[in-house]
CSV table of C-alpha atoms and ligand atoms in Angstrom, one decimal:
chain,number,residue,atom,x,y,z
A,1,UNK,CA,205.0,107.6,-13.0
A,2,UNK,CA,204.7,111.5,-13.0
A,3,UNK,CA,207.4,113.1,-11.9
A,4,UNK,CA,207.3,116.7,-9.8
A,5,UNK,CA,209.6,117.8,-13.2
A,6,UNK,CA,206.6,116.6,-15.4
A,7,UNK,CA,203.9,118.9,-12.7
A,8,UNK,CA,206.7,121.7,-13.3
A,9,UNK,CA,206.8,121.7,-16.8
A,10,UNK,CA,202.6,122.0,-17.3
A,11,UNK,CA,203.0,125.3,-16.0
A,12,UNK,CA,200.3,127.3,-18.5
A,13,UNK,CA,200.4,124.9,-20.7
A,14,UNK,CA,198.3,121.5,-19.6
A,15,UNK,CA,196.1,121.6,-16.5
A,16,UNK,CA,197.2,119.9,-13.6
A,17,UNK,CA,194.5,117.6,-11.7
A,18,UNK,CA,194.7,116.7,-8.4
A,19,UNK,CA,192.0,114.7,-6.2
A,20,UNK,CA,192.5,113.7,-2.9
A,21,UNK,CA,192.8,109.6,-1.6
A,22,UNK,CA,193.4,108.3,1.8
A,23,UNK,CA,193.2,104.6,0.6
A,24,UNK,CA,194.1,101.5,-1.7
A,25,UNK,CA,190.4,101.3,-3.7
A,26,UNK,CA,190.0,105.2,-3.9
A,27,UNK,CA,193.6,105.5,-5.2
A,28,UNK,CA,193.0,102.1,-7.4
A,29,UNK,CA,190.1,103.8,-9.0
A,30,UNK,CA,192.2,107.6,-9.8
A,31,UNK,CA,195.3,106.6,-10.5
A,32,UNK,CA,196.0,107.2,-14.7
A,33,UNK,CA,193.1,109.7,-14.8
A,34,UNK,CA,194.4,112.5,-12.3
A,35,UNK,CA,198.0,114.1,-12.2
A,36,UNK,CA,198.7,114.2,-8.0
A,37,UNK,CA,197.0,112.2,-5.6
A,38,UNK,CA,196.9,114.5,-2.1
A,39,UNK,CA,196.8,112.4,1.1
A,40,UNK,CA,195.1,115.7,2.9
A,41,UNK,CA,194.2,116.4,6.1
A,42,UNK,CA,191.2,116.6,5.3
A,43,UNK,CA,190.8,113.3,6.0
A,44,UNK,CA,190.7,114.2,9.7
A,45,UNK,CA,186.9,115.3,8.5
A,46,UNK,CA,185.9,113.5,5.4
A,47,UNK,CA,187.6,110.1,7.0
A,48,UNK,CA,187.9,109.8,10.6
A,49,UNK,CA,184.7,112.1,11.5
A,50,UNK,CA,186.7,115.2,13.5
A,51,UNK,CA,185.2,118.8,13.5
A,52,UNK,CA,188.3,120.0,12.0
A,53,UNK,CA,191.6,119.3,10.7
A,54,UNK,CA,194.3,119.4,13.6
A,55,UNK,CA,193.4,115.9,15.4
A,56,UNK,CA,194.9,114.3,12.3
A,57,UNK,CA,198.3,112.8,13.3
A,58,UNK,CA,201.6,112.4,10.7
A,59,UNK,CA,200.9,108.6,11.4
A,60,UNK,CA,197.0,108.8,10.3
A,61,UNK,CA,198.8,110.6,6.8
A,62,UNK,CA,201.6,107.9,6.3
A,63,UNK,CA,199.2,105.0,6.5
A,64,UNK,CA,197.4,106.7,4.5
A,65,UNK,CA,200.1,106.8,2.2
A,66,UNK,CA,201.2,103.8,2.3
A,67,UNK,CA,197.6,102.5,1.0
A,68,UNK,CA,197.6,105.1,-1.7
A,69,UNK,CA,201.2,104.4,-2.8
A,70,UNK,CA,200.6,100.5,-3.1
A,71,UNK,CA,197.6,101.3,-5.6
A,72,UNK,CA,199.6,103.7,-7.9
A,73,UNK,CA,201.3,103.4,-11.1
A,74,UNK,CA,201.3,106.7,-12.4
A,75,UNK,CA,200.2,109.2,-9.8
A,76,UNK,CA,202.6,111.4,-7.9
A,77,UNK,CA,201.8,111.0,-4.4
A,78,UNK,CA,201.9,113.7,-1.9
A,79,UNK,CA,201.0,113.7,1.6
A,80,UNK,CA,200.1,116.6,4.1
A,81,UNK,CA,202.1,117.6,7.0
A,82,UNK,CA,199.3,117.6,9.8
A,83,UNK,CA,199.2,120.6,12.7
A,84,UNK,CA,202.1,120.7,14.5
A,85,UNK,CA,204.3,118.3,12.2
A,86,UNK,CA,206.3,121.6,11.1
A,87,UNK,CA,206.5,123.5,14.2
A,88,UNK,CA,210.3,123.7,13.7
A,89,UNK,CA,213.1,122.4,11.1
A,90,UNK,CA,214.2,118.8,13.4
A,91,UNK,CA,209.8,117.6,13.2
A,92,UNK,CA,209.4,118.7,9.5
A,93,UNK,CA,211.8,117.1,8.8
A,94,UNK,CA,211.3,114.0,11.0
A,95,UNK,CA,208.1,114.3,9.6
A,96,UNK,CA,208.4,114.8,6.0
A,97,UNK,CA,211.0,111.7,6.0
A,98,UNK,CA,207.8,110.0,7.9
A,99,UNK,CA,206.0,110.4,4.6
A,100,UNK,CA,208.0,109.9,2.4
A,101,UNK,CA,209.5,106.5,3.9
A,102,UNK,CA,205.5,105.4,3.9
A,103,UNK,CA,205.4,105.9,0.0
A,104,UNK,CA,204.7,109.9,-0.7
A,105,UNK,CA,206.8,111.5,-3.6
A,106,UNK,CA,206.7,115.0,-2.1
A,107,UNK,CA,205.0,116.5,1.0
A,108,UNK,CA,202.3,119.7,1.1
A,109,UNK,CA,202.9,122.3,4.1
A,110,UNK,CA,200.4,125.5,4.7
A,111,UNK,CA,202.6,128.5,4.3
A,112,UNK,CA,205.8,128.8,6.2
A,113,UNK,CA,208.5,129.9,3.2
A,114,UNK,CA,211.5,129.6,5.8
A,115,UNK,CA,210.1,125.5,6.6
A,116,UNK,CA,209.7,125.2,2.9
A,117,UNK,CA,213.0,126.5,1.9
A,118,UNK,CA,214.6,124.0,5.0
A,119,UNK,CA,213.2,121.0,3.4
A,120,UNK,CA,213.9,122.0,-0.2
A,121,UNK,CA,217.6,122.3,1.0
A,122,UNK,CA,217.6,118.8,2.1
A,123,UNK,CA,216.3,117.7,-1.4
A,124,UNK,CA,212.7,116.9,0.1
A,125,UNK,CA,210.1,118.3,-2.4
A,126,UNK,CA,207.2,120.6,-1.4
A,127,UNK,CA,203.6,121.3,-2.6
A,128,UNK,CA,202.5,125.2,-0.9
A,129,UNK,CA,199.5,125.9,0.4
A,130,UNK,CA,197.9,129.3,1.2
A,131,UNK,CA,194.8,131.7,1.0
A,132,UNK,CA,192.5,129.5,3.3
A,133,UNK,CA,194.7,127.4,5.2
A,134,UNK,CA,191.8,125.3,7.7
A,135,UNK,CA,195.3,124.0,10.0
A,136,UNK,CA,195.7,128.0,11.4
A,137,UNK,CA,192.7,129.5,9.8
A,138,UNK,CA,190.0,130.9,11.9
A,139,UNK,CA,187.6,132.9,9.2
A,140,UNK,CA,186.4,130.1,6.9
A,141,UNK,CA,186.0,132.9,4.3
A,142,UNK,CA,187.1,133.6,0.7
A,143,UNK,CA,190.9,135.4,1.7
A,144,UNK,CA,192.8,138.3,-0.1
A,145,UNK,CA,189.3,140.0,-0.6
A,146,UNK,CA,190.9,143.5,0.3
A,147,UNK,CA,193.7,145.1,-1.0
A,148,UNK,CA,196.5,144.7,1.7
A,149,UNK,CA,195.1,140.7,1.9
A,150,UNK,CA,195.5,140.4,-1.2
A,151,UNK,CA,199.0,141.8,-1.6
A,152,UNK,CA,199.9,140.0,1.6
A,153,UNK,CA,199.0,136.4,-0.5
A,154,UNK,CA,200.8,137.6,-3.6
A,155,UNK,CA,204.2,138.5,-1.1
A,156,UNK,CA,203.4,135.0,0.3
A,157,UNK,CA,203.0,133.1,-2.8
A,158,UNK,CA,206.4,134.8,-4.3
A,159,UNK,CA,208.1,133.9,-0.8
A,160,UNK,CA,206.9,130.1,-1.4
A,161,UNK,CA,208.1,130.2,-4.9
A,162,UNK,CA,211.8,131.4,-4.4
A,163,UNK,CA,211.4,128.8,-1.5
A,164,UNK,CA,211.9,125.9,-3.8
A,165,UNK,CA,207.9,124.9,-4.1
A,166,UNK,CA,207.2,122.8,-6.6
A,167,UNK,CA,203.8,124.1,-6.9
A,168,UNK,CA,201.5,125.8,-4.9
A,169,UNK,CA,197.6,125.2,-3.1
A,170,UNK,CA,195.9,128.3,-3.4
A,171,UNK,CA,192.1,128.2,-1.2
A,172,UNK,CA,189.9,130.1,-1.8
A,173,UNK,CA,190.5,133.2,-3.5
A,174,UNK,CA,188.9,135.5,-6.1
A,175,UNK,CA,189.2,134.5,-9.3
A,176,UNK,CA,190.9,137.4,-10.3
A,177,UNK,CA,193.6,137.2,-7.5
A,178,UNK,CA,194.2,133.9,-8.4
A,179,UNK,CA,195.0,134.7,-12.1
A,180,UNK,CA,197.5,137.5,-10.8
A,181,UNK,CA,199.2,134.9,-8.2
A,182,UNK,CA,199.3,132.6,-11.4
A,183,UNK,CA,200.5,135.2,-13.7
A,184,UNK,CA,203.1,136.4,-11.0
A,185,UNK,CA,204.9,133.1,-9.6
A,186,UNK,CA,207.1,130.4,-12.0
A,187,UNK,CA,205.9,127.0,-10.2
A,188,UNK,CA,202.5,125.9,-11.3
A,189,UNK,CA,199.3,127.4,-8.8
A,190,UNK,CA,196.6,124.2,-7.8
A,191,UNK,CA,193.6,126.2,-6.8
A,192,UNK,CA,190.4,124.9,-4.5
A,193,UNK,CA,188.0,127.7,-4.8
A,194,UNK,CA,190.3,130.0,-6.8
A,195,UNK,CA,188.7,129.9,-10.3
A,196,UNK,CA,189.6,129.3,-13.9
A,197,UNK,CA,193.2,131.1,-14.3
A,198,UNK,CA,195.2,128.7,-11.8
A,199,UNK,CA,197.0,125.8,-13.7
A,200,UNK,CA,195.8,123.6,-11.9
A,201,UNK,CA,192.5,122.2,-9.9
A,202,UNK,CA,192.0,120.5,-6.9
A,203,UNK,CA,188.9,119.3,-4.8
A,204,UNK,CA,188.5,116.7,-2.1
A,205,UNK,CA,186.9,113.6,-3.5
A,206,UNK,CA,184.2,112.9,-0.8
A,207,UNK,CA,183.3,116.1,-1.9
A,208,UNK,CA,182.9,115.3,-5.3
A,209,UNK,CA,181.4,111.9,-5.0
A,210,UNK,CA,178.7,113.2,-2.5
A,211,UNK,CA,180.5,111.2,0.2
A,212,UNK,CA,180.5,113.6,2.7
A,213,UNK,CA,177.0,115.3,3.1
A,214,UNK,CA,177.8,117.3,6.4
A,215,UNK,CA,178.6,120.6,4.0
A,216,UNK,CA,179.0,121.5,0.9
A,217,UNK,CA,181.5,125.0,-0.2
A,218,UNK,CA,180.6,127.0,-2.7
A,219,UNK,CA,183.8,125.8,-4.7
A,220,UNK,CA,182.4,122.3,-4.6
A,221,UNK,CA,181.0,120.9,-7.6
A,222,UNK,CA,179.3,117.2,-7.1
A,223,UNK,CA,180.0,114.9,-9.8
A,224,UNK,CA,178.1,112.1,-8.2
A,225,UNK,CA,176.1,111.2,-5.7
A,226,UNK,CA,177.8,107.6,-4.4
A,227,UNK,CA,176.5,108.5,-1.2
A,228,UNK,CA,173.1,108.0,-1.7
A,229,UNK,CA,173.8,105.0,-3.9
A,230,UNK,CA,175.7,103.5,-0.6
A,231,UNK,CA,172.7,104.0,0.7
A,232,UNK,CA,170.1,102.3,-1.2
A,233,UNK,CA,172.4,99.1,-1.1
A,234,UNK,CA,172.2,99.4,2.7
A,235,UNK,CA,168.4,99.3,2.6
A,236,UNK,CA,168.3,96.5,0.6
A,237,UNK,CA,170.9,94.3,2.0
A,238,UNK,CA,168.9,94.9,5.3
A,239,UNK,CA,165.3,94.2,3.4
A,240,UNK,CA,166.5,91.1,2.2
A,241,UNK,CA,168.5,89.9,5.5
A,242,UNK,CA,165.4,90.7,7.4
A,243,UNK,CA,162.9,89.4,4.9
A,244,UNK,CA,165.1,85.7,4.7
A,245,UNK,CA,165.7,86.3,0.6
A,246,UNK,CA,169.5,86.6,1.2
A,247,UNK,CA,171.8,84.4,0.9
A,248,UNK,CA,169.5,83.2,-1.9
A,249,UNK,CA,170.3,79.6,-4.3
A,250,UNK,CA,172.6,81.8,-5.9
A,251,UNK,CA,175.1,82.7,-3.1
A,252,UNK,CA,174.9,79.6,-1.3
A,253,UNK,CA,177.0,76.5,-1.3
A,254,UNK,CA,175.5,73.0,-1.6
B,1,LIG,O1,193.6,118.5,3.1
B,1,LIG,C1,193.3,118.6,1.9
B,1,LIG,O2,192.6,117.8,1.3
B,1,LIG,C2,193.8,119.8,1.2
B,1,LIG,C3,193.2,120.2,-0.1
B,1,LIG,C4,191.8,120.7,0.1
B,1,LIG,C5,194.0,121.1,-0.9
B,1,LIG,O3,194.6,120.5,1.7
């Protein structure tokens, strides 16, 4: 099992890869190829079919964890603190303990140093997040493009360092200010849209797969495209249910 001292230690020296998984078969099929499994709130989109993130509940994440954590042997897990889980120290930490008690090694909050550092202190480990944070953000553009934004993430990123992170999200950024967040912070840097320099790489798997056909980011590169697959097996299940050619000889019992 990876350990969050193992994630530490890659740290410019192996890159860390993180998909996200919401349940048993998806987990199943990542676990011993990728580094962290994210239960994200994405899955409010990718999953459950909301506009945005902030329907997603802290119960929708810890069943979700629970489903990935029974499927992995070598993963670390780490589940999302939805909107308004970490509103105040007593519900992130109700919270995180909600994840962690469903099967999640650490928990990922979107910025918020002083929550960070409150959790940290009571030995509960944290994954960052910043730059485009989709729980708060209202611009769905690349962030830190100007200066003062820019130094604003860096300030941020050091904050969630000292903090006690264990490692840190950062959306959507230029490459270059991702290389200088990298460069300027001692816990490894996950990027989603934030180029090569980060030590690590994440994207959302129904992204990937070609799942999730509603939009694509720029960031997102498609590895396959199971969704269209899923599709032609639809069609022909129904072809051959309607046609009378299944349940054929074959899948019938006598
Ligand atoms: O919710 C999520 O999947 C995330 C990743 C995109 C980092 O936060």
């Amino acid at each position: 099992m990876k350990t969050i001292h193992d994630i530490k230690s890659m740290k410019s020296k192996r890159k860390i890869v993180m998909l996200t998984a919401y349940d048993f078969p998806m987990a199943k099929l990542m676990d011993g190829i990728v580094d962290v499994i994210l239960i994200g709130d994405s899955m409010g989109m990718v999953v459950l079919g909301y506009e945005n993130t902030t329907k997603v509940t802290i119960q929708d994440i810890a069943r979700a964890s629970g489903s990935v954590a029974r499927a992995c042997k070598n993963a670390l897990i780490v589940g999302d603190l939805p909107f308004g889980a970490y509103d105040n120290e007593e519900d992130a930490l109700k919270n995180a303990k909600i994840l962690l008690e469903a099967g999640a090694h650490a928990v990922k909050v979107e910025n918020k140093p002083e929550i960070i550092r409150f959790l940290v202190d009571k030995g509960i480990e944290v994954m960052g997040h910043i730059g485009l944070t989709p729980q708060t953000i209202t611009n769905f553009k690349v962030q830190g493009k100007n200066e003062e934004d820019a130094k604003n993430l860096l300030e941020l990123a050091k904050e969630c360092d000292k903090a006690g992170c264990f490692s840190i999200v950062l959306e959507c950024v230029p490459e270059s200010l991702g290389k200088k967040i990298t460069e300027s912070i001692s816990c490894p840097t996950i990027g989603i849209g934030a180029g090569i320099h980060c030590d690590g790489q994440v994207l959302v798997t129904h992204d990937i797969l070609g799942l999730f056909e509603m939009f694509k980011p720029k960031f997102v590169k498609r590895y396959a495209e199971i969704g269209k697959d899923m599709k032609k097996a639809f069609e022909a299940y129904a072809r051959e249910v309607r046609e009378g050619k299944f349940p054929s000889d074959e899948f019938s019992f006598h």
